[in-house]
Coordinates of N, CA, C and O and ligand atoms in Angstrom, one line a residue:
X1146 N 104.3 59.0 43.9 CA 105.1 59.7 44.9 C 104.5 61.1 45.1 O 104.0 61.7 44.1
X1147 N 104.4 61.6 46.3 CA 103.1 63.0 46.4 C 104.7 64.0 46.5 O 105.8 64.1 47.1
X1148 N 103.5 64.8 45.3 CA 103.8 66.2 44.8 C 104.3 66.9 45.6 O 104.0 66.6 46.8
X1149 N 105.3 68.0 45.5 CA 105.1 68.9 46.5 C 103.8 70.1 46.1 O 103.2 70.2 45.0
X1150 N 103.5 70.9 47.1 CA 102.6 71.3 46.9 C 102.9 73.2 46.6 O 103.6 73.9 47.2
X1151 N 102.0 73.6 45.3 CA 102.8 74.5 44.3 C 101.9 75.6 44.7 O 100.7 75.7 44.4
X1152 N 102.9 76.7 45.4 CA 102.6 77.6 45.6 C 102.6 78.7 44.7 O 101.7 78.6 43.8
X1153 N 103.3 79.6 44.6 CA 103.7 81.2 43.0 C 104.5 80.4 42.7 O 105.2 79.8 43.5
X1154 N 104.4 80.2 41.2 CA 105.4 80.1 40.5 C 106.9 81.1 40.6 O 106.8 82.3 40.7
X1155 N 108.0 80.5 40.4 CA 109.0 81.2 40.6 C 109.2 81.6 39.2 O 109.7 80.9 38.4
X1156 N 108.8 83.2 38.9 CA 109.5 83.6 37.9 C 109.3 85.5 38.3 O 108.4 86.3 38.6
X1157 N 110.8 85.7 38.2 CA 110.9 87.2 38.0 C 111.5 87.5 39.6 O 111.4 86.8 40.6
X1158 N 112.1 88.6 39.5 CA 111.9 89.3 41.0 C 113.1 87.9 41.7 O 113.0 87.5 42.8
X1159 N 113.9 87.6 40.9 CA 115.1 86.5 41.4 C 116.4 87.5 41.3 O 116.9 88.3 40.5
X1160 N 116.8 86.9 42.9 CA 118.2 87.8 43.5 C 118.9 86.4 43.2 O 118.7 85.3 42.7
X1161 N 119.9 87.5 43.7 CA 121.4 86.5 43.8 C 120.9 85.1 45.4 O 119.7 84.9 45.5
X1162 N 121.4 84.7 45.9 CA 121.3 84.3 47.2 C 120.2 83.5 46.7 O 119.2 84.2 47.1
X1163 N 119.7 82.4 46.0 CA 118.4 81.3 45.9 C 118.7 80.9 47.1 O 119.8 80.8 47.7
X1164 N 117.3 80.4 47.5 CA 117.2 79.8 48.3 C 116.0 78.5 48.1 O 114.9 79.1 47.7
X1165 N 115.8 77.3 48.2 CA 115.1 76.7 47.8 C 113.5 76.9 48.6 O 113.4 77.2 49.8
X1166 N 112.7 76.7 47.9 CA 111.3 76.7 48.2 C 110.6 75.6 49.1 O 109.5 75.5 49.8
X1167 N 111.5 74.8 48.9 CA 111.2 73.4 49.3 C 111.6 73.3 50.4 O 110.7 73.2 51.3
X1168 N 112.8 73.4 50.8 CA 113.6 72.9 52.3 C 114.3 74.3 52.8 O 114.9 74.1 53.9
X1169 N 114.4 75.4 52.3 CA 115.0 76.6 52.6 C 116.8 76.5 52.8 O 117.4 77.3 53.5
X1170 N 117.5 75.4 52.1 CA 118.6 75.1 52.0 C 119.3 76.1 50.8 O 118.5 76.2 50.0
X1171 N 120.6 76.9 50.4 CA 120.9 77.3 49.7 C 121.9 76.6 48.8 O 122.6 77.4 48.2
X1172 N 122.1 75.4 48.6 CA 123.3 74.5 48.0 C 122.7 74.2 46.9 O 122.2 73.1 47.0
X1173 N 122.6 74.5 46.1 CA 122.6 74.5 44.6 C 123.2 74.2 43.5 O 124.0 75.0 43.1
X1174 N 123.1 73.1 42.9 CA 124.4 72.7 41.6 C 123.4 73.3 40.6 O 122.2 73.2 40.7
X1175 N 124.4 73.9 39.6 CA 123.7 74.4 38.3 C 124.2 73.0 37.5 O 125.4 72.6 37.2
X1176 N 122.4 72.3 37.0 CA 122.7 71.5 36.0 C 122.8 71.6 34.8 O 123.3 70.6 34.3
X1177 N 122.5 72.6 34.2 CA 123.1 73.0 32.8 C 123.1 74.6 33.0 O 123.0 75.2 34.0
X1178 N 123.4 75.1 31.3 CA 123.9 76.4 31.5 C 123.3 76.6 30.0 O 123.2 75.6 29.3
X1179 N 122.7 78.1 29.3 CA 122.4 77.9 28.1 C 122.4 79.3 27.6 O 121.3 79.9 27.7
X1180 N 123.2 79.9 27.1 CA 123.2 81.3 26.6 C 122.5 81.0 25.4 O 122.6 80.0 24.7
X1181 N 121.6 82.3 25.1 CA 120.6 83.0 24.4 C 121.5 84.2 24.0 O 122.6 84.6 24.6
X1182 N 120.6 84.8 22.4 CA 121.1 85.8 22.3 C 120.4 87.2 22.9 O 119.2 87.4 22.9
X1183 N 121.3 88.2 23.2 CA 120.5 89.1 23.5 C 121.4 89.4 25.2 O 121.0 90.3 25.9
X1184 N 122.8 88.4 25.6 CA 123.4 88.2 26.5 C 122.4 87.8 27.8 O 122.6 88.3 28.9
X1185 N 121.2 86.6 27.4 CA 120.5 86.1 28.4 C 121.3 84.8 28.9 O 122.1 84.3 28.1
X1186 N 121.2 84.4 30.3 CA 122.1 83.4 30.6 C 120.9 82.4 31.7 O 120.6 82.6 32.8
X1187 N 120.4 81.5 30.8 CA 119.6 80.3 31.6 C 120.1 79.1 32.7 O 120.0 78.0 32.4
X1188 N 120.5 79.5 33.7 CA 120.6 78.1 34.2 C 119.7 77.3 35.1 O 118.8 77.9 35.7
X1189 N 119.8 76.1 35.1 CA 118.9 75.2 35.6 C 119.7 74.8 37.0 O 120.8 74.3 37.1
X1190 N 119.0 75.1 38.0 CA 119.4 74.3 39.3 C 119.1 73.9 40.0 O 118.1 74.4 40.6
X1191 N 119.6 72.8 40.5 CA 118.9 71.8 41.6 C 119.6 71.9 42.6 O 120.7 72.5 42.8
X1192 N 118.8 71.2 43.5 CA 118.5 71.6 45.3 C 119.1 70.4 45.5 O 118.5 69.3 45.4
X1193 N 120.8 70.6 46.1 CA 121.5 69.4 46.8 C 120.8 68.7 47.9 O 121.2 67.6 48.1
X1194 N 120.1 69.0 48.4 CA 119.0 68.4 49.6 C 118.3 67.6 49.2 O 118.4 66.4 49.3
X1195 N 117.1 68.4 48.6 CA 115.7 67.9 48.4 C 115.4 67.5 46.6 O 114.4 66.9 46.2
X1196 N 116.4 68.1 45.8 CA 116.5 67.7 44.0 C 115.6 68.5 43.9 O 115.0 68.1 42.9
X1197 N 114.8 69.7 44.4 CA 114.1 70.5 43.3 C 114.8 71.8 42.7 O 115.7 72.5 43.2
X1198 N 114.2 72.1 41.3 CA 115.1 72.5 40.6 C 114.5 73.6 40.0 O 113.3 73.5 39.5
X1199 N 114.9 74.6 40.0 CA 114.7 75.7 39.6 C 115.3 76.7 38.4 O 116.6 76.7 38.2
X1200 N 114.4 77.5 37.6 CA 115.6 78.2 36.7 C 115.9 79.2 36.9 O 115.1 79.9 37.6
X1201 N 117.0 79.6 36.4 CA 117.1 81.1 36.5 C 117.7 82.0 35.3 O 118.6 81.5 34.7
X1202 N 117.2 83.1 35.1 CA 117.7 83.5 33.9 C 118.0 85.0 34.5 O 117.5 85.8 35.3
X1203 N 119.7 84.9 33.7 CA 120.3 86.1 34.3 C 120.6 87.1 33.1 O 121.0 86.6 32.1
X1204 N 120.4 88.5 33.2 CA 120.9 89.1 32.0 C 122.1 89.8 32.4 O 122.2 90.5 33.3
X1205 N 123.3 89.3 31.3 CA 124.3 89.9 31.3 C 124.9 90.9 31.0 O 125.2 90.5 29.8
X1206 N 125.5 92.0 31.0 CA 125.4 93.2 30.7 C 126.8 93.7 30.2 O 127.0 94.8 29.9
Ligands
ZN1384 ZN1 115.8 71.8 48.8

């Protein structure tokens, strides 16, 4: 099955409002969720469209 093709890695410099890289769709289900200590908050989400999946790590304050 061909790749998509991998431009910058997505890390850092993440707002509110994702938007996918892939299809430019914003519908997103968070597939999991994973607090860290230090009030870090990991979620994993996928792209209701196209299934690519991105993380994001939020710090909570
Ligand atoms: Zn997508």
């Amino acid at each position: 099955m061909p790749r998509p093709k991998r431009d910058m890695p997505a890390q850092g410099g993440q707002k509110v409002g994702l938007v996918c890289r892939e299809c430019g769709c914003q519908h997103f289900r968070v597939v999991y969720l994973k607090r860290r200590p230090g009030g870090i908050v990991v979620r994993r989400r996928e792209c209701r469209n196209c299934g690519r999946w991105t993380l994001t790590r939020e710090t909570q304050v």
